[in-house]
CSV table of C-alpha atoms in Angstrom, one decimal:
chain,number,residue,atom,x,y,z
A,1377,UNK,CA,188.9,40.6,-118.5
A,1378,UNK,CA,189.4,39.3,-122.0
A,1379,UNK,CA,192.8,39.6,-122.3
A,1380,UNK,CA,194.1,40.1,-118.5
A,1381,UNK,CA,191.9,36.9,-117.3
A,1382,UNK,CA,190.8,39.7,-114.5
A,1383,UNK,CA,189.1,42.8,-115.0
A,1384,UNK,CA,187.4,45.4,-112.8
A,1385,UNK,CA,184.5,47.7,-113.6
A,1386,UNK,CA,184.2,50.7,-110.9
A,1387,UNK,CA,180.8,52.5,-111.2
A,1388,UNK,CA,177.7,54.3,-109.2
A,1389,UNK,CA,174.1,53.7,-109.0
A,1390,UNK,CA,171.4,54.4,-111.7
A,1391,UNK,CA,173.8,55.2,-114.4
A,1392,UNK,CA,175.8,52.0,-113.7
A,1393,UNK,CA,173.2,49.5,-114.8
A,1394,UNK,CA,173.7,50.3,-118.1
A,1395,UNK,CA,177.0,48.2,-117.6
A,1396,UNK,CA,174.2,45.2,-117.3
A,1397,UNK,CA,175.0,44.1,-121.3
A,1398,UNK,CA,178.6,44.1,-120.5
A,1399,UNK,CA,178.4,41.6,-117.4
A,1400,UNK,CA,175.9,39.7,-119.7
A,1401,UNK,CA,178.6,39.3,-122.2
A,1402,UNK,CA,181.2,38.4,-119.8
A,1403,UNK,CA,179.0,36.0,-117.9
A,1404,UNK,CA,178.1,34.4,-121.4
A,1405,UNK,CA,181.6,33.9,-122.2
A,1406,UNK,CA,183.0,33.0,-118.8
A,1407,UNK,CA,185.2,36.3,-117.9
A,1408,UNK,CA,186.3,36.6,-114.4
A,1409,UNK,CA,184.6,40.5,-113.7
A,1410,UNK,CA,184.3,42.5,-110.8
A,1411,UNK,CA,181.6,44.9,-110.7
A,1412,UNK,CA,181.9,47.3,-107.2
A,1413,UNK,CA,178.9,50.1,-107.4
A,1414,UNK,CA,177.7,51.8,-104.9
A,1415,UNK,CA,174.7,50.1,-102.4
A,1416,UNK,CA,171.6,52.1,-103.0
A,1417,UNK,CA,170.9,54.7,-100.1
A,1418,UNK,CA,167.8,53.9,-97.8
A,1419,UNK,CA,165.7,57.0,-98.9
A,1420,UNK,CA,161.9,58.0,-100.4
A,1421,UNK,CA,163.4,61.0,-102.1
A,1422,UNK,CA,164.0,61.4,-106.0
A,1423,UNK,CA,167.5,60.8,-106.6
A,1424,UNK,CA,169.2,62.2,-109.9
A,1425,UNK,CA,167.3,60.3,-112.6
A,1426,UNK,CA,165.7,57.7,-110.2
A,1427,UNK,CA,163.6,56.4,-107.3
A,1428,UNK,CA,164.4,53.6,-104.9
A,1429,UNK,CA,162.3,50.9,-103.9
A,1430,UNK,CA,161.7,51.0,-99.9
A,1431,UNK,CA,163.8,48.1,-99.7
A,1432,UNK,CA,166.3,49.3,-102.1
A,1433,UNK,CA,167.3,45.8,-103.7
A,1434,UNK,CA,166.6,46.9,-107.0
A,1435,UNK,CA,170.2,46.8,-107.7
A,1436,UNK,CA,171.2,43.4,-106.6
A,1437,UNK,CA,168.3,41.9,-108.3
A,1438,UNK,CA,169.0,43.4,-111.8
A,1439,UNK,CA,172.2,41.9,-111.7
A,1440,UNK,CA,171.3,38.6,-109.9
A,1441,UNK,CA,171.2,36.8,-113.4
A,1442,UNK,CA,174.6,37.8,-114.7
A,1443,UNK,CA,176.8,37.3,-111.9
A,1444,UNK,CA,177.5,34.2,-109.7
A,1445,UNK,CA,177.4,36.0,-106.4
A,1446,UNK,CA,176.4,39.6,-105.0
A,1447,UNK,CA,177.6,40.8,-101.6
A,1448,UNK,CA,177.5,43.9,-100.1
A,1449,UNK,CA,180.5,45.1,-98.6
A,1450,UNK,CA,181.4,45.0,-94.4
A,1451,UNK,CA,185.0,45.8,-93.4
A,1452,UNK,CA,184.4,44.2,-90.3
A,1453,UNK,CA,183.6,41.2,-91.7
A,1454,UNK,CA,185.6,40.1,-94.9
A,1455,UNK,CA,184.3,36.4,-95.1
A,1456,UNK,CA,181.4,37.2,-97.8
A,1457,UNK,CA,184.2,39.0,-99.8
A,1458,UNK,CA,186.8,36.6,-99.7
A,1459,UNK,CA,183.9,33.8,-100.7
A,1460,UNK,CA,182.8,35.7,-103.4
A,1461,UNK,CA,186.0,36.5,-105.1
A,1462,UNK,CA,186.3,32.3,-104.9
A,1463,UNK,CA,183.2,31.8,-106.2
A,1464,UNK,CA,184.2,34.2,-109.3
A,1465,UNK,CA,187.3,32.2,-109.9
A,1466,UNK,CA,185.7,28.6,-109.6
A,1467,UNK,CA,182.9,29.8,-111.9
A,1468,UNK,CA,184.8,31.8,-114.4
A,1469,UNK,CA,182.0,34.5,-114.5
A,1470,UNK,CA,181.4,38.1,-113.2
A,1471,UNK,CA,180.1,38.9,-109.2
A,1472,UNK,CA,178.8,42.2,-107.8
A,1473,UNK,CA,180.4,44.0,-105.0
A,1474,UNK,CA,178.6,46.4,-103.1
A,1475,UNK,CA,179.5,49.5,-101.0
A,1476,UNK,CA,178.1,49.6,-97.6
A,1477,UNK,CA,174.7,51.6,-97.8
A,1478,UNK,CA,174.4,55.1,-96.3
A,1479,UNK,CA,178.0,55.4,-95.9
A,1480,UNK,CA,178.5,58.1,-98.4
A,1481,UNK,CA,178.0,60.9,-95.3
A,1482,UNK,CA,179.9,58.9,-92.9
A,1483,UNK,CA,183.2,60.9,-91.9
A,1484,UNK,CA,186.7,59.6,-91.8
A,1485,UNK,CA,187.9,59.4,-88.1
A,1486,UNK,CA,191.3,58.6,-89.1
A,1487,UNK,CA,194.0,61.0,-88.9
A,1488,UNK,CA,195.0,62.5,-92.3
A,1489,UNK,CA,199.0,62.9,-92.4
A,1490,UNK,CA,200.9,66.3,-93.1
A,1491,UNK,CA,202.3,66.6,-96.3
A,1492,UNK,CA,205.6,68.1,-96.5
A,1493,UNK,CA,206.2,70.7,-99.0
A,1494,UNK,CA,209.1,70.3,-101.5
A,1495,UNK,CA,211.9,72.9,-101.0
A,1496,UNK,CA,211.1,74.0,-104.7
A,1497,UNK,CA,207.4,74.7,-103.9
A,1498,UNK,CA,207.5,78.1,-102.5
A,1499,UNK,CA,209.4,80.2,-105.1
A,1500,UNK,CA,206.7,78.1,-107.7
A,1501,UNK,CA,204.0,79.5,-105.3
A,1502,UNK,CA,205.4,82.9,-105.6
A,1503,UNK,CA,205.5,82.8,-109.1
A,1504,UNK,CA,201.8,82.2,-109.4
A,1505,UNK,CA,201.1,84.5,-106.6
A,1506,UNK,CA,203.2,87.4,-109.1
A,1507,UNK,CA,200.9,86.3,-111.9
A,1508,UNK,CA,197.5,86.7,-110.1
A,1509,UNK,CA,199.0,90.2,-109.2
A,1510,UNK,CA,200.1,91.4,-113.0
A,1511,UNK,CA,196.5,90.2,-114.4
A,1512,UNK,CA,194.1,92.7,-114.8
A,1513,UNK,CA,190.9,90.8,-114.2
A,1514,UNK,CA,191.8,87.3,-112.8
A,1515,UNK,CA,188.9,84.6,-112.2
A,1516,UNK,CA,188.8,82.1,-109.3
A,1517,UNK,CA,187.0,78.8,-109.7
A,1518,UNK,CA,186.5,77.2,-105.9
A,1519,UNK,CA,186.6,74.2,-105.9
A,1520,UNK,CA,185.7,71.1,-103.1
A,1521,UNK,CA,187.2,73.2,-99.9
A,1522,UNK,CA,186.9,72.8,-96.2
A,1523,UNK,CA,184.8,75.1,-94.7
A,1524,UNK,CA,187.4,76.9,-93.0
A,1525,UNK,CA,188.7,77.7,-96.4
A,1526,UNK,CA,185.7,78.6,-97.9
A,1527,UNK,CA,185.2,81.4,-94.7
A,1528,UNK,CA,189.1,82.6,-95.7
A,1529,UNK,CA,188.2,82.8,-99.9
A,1530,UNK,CA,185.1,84.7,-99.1
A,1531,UNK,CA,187.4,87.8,-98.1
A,1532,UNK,CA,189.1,87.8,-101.8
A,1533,UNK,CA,187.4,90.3,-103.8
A,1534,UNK,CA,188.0,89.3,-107.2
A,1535,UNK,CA,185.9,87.5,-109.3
A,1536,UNK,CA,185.2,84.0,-108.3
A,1537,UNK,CA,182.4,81.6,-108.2
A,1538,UNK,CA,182.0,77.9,-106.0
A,1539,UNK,CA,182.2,74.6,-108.1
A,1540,UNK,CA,180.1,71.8,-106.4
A,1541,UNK,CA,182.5,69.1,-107.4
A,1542,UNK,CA,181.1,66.4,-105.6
A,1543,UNK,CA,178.4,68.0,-103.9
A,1544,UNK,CA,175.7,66.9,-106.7
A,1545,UNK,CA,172.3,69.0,-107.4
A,1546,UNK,CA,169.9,71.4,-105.4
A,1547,UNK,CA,173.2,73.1,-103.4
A,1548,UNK,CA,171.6,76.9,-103.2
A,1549,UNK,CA,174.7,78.7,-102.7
A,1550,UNK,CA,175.6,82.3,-104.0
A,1551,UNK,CA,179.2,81.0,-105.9
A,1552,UNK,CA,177.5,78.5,-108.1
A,1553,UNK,CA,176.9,80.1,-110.8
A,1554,UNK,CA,178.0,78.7,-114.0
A,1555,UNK,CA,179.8,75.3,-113.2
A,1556,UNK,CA,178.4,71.9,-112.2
A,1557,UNK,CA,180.6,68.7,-111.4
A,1558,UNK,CA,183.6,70.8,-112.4
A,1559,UNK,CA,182.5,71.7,-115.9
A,1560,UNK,CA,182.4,75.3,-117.0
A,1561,UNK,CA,179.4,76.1,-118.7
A,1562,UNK,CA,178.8,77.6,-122.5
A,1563,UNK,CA,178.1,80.5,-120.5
A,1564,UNK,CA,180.4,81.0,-117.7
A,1565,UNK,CA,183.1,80.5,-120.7
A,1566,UNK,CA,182.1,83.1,-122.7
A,1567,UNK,CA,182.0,85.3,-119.5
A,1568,UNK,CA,185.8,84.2,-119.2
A,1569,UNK,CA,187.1,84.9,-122.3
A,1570,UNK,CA,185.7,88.1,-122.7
A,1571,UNK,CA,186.2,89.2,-119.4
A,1572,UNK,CA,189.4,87.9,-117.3
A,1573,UNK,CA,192.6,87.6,-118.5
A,1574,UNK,CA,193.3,84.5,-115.8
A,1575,UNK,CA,192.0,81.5,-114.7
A,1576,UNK,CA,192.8,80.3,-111.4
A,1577,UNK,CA,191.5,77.0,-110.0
A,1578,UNK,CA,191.6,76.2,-106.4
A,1579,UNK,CA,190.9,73.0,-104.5
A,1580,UNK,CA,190.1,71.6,-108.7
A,1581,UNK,CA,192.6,68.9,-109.7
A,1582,UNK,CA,193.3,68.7,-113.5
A,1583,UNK,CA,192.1,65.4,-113.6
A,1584,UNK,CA,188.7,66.0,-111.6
A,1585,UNK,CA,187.6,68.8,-113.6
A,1586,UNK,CA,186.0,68.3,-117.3
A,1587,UNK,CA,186.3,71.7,-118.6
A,1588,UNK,CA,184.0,71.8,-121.6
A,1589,UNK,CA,184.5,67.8,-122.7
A,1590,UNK,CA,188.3,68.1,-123.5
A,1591,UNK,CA,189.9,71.1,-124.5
A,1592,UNK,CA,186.9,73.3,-126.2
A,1593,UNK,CA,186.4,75.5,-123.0
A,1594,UNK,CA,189.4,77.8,-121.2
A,1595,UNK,CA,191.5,76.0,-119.5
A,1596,UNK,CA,192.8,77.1,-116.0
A,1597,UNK,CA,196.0,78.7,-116.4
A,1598,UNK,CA,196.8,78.3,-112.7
A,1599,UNK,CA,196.2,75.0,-110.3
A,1600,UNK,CA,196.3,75.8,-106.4
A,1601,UNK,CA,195.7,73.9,-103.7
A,1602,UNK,CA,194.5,77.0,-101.3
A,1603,UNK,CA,195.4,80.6,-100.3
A,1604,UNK,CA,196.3,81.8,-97.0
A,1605,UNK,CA,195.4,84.2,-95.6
A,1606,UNK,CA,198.3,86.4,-95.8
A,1607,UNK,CA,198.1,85.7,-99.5
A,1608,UNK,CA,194.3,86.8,-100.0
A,1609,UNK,CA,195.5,90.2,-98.1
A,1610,UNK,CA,198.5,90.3,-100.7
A,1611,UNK,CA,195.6,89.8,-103.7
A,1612,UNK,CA,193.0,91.9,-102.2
A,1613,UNK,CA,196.1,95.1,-102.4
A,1614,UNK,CA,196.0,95.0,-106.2
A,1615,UNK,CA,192.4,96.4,-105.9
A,1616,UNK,CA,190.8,94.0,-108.7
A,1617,UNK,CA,187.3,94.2,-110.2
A,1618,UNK,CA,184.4,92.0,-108.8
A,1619,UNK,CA,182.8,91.5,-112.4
A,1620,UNK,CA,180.2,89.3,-111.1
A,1621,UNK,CA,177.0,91.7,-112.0
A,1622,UNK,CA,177.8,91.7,-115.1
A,1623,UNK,CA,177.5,87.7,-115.0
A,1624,UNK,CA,173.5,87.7,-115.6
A,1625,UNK,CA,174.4,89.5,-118.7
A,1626,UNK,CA,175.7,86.1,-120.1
A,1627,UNK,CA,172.7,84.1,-118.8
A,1628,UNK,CA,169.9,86.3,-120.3
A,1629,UNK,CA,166.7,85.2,-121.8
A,1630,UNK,CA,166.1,84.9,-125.4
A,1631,UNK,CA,162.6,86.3,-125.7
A,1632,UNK,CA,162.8,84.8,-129.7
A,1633,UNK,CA,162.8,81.4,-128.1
A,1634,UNK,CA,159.9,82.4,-125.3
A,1635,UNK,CA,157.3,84.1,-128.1
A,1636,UNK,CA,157.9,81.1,-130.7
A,1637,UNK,CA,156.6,78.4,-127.7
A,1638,UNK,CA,153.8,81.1,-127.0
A,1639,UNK,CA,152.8,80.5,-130.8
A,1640,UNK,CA,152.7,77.0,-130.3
A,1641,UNK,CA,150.6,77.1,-127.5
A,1642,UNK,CA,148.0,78.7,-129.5
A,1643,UNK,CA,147.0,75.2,-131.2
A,1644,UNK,CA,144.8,73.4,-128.9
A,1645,UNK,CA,143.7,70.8,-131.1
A,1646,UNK,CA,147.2,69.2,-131.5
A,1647,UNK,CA,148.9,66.8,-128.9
A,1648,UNK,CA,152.6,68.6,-128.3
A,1649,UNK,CA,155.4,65.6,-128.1
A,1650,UNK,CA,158.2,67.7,-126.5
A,1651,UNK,CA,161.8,66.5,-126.1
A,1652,UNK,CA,164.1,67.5,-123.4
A,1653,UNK,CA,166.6,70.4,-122.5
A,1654,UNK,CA,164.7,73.6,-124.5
A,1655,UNK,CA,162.0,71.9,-126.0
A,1656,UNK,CA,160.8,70.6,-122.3
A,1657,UNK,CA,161.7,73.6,-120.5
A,1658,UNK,CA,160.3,76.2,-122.6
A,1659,UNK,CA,156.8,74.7,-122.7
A,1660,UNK,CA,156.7,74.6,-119.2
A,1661,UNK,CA,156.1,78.4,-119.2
A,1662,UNK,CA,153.1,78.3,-121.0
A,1663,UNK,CA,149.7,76.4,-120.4
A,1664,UNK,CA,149.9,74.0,-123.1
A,1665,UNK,CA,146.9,71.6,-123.6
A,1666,UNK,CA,147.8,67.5,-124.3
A,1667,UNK,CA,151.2,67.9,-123.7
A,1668,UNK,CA,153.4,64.9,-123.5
A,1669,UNK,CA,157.3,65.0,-122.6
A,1670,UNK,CA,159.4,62.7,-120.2
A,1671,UNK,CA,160.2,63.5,-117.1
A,1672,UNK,CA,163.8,63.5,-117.3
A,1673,UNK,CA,166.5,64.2,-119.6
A,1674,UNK,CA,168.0,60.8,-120.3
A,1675,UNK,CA,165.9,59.2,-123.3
A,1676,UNK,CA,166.9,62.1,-126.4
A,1677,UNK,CA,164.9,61.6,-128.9
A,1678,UNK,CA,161.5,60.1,-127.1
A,1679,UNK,CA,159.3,63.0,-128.5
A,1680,UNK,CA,159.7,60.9,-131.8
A,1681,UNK,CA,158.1,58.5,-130.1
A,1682,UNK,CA,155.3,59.6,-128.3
A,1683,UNK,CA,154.0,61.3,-131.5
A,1684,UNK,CA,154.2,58.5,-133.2
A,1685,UNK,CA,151.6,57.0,-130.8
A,1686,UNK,CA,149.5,59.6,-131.0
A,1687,UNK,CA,148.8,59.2,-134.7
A,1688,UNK,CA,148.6,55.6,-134.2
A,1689,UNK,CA,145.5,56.9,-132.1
A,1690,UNK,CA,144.3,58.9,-135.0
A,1691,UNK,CA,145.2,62.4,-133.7
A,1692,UNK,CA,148.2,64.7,-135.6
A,1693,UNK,CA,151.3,66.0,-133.3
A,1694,UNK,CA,152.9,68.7,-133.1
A,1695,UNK,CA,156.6,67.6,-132.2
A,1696,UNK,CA,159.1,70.6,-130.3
A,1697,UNK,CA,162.7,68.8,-130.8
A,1698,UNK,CA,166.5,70.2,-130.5
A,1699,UNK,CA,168.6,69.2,-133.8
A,1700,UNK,CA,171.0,67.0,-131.5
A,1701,UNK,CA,167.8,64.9,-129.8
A,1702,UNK,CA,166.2,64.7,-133.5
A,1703,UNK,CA,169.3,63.3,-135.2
A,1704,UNK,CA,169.1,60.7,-132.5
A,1705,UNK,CA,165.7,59.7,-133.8
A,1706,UNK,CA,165.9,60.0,-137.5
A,1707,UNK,CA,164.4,56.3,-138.1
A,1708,UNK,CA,161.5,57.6,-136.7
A,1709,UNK,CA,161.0,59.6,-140.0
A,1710,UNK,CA,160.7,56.6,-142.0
A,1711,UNK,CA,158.0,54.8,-139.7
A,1712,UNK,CA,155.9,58.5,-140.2
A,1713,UNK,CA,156.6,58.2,-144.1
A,1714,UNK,CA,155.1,54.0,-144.4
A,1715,UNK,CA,152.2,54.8,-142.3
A,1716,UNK,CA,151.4,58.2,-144.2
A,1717,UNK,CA,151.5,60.0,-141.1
A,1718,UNK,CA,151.9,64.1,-141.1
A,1719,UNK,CA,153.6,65.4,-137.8
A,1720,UNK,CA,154.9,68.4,-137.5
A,1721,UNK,CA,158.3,69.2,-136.7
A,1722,UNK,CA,159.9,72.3,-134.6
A,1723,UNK,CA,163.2,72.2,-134.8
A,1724,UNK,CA,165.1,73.9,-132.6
A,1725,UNK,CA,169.0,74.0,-133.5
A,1726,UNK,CA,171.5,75.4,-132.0
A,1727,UNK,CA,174.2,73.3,-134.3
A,1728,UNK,CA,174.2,69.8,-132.2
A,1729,UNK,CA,175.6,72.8,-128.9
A,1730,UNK,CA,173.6,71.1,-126.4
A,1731,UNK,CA,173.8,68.1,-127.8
A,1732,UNK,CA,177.9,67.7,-128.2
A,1733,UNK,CA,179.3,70.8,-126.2
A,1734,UNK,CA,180.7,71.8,-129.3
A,1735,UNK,CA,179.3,73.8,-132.7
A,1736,UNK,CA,179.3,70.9,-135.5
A,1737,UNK,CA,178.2,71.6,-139.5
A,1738,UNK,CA,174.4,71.5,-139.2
A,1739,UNK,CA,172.6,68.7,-141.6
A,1740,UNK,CA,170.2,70.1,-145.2
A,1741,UNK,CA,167.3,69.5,-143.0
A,1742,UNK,CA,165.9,70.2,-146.7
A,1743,UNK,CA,167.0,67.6,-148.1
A,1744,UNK,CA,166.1,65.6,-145.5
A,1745,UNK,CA,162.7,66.1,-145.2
A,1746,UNK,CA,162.0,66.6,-148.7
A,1747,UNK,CA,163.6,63.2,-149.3
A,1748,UNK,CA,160.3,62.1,-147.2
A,1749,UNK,CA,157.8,64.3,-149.6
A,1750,UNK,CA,157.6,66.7,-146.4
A,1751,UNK,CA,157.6,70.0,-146.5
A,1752,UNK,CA,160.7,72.7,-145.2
A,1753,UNK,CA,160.2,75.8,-143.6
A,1754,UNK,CA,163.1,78.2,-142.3
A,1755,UNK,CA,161.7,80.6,-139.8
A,1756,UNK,CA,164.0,83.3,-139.2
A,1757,UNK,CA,161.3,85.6,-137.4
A,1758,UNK,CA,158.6,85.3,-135.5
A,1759,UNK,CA,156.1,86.6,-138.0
A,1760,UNK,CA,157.3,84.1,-140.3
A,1761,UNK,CA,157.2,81.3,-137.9
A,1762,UNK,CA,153.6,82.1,-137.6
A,1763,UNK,CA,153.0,82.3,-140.8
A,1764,UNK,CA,154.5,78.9,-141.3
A,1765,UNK,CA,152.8,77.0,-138.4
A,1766,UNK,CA,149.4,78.0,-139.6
A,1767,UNK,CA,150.7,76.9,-143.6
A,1768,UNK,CA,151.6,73.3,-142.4
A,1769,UNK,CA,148.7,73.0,-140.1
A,1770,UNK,CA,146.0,73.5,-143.0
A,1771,UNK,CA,148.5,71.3,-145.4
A,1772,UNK,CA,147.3,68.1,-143.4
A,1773,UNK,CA,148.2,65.8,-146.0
A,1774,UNK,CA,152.1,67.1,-145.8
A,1775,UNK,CA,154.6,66.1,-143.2
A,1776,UNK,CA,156.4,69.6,-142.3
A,1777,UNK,CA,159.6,70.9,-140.6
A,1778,UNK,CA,160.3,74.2,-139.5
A,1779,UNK,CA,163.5,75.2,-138.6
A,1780,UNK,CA,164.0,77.8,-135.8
A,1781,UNK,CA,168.0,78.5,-135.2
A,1782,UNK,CA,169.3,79.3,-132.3
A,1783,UNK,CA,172.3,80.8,-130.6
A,1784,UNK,CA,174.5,78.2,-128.3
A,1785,UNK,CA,172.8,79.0,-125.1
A,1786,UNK,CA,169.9,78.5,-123.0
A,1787,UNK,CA,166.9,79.6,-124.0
A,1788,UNK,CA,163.6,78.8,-121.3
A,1789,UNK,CA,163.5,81.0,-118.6
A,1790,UNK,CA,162.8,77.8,-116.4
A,1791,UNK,CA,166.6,76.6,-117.8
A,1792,UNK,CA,168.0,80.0,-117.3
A,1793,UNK,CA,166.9,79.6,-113.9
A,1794,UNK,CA,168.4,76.2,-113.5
A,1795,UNK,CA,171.7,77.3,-114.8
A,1796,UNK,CA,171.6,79.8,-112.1
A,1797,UNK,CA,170.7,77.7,-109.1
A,1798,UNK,CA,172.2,74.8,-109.7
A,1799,UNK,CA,175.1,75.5,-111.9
């Protein structure tokens, strides 16, 4: 909008109104911006990381300061959209358009046109169709398919499992295992690559699919847009390997992570300030007294925070944190350091895995919390983990960290789960 005179920010609810300090901005500064999100459905039921109001305003209200004009969409009625767009250009400052609410399950009545085929797609077709039939354990990743075409692919009997691209959380359906919103998991990845010696997507455009944040993760090595019939009889000939028992293999509980929170729980005198991903999840499995952890996964680092008001209030925490969630709260540190406050730490890491979706260098954690006259601890067994829980609980006086490292996967059984399910 800077530079164009016109710009236009396409985004959905909840996550959207984090764009709220970019309207501010442009509103301050007199940029002509479109902001089009989607109305807020009329429903009582937890969204993804949300709630709505029963009148579900919440959205035009936030914004109501920092644009001239909000107007919820109507395609039979263009008036309050054509008056808005003129109230953006006399006022040189940003306006919120709205999609209709509770339209997102309407269906399209119009008729979709056939496509015709170029003359050069079926010998391209037949080339892929030649390399599904020379691999020896090819992999199909389903993508958003009607249902008829999800009744046809349930007759191919290789490998293959359903990608809910677009169908969002709680979808309890066999083929989901391992991908969510088109990502491949850390798991389902290593599954691949050890495993299959192809990669087929179906129904998956390039563009839709975010296949391990950029290029970390197996790409597909084939694109399709469906199989026939015919085809799946052609596929099924080559007598192929359903691999998918030996999938759970790659999802498996790490009892190290399990019998380390058990020790934990053991301390009913200290108030647990849990961050989210492992360190929620795995307390969850145990009954542990004054536990405090948010309830959901968006604010990293808020474990930092909680136990810092619980030694405001005089008591000491004991804070479970993954590296990637603690390097996000680092300042922290220095507020426990003026204030001569002694938590102590539980650091999970897993090299910033969870965090980034990649394995980065891992920070001198004892540097670091030496540099804060704390003490380090390196568990690398349970007994010593026990044995250094109990030393930094006596040392009251000491701020204390111990390290607990962890391979690049999940680790609660309540996250194994999840991966399962909703994945």
């Amino acid at each position: 909008s800077r530079i164009q005179g016109l710009g236009i920010f396409i985004t959905s609810y909840g996550v959207g109104i984090h764009s709220i300090l970019g309207l501010a901005t442009a509103f301050s500064e007199k940029d002509r911006l479109i902001l089009i999100s989607i109305k807020p459905p009329e429903t009582n039921q937890f969204l993804l990381h949300h709630k709505i109001s029963p009148d579900a305003n919440d959205q035009s209200k936030i914004y109501s300061p920092v644009t001239v004009e909000q107007c919820e969409l109507d395609p039979t009625n263009l008036t309050p959209f054509i008056n808005s767009l003129e109230k953006m250009v006399d006022a040189n400052r940003p306006i919120l358009l709205e999609f209709p609410r509770n339209s997102i399950d309407q269906k399209i009545t119009e008729e979709i046109p056939s496509i015709r085929s170029s003359p050069h797609f079926e010998p391209v077709k037949q080339e892929a169709l030649d390399q599904i039939k020379k691999a020896k354990n090819p992999f199909f990743l389903l993508g958003k398919l009607t249902k008829e075409q999800r009744e046809r692919l349930r007759e191919l009997k290789a490998t293959k499992c359903y990608s809910p691209l677009g169908r969002g959380f709680g979808m309890d359906d066999k083929w989901t295992l391992g991908t969510y919103m088109g990502e491949i998991t850390p798991n389902l990845d290593a599954f691949i690559r050890k495993k299959c010696d192809l990669l087929v997507a179906i129904g998956l455009l390039n563009l839709e699919c975010e296949f391990g944040r950029g290029t970390y993760f197996k790409q597909p090595d084939l694109y399709l847009e469906n199989l026939s019939k015919t085809e799946i009889e052609e596929i099924n000939k080559c007598n192929f390997k359903n691999l998918k028992n030996e999938l759970p293999k790659y999802f498996s509980q790490s009892r190290y992570i399990d019998q380390i929170f058990f020790e934990c729980s053991k301390f009913i005198d200290l108030f647990y300030c849990c961050d989210v991903s492992n360190a929620a999840l795995g307390t969850v499995n145990h009954q542990i007294p004054f536990l405090l952890h948010s309830p959901h996964f968006l604010p990293m680092g808020s474990s930092m925070g909680f136990a810092l008001g619980v030694h405001a209030l005089g008591y000491r925490s004991l804070i479970i944190i993954g590296d990637g969630a603690f390097q996000s709260a680092l300042s922290d540190l220095t507020t426990f350091r003026k204030y001569g406050w002694h938590p102590i730490i539980i650091l999970l890491n897993n090299w910033g895995y969870s965090f980034l979706g990649v394995e980065s260098p891992s920070i001198n954690y004892r540097l670091l919390i030496e540099s804060f006259n704390g003490d380090y601890y390196l568990a690398d067994s349970v007994r010593n983990f026990k044995k250094y829980l109990m030393r930094a609980k006596i040392k009251r006086n000491r701020m204390a960290l111990i390290e607990v490292r962890l391979s690049p996967q999940p680790t609660s059984e309540l996250e194994v789960y999840l991966e399962k399910k909703v994945y």
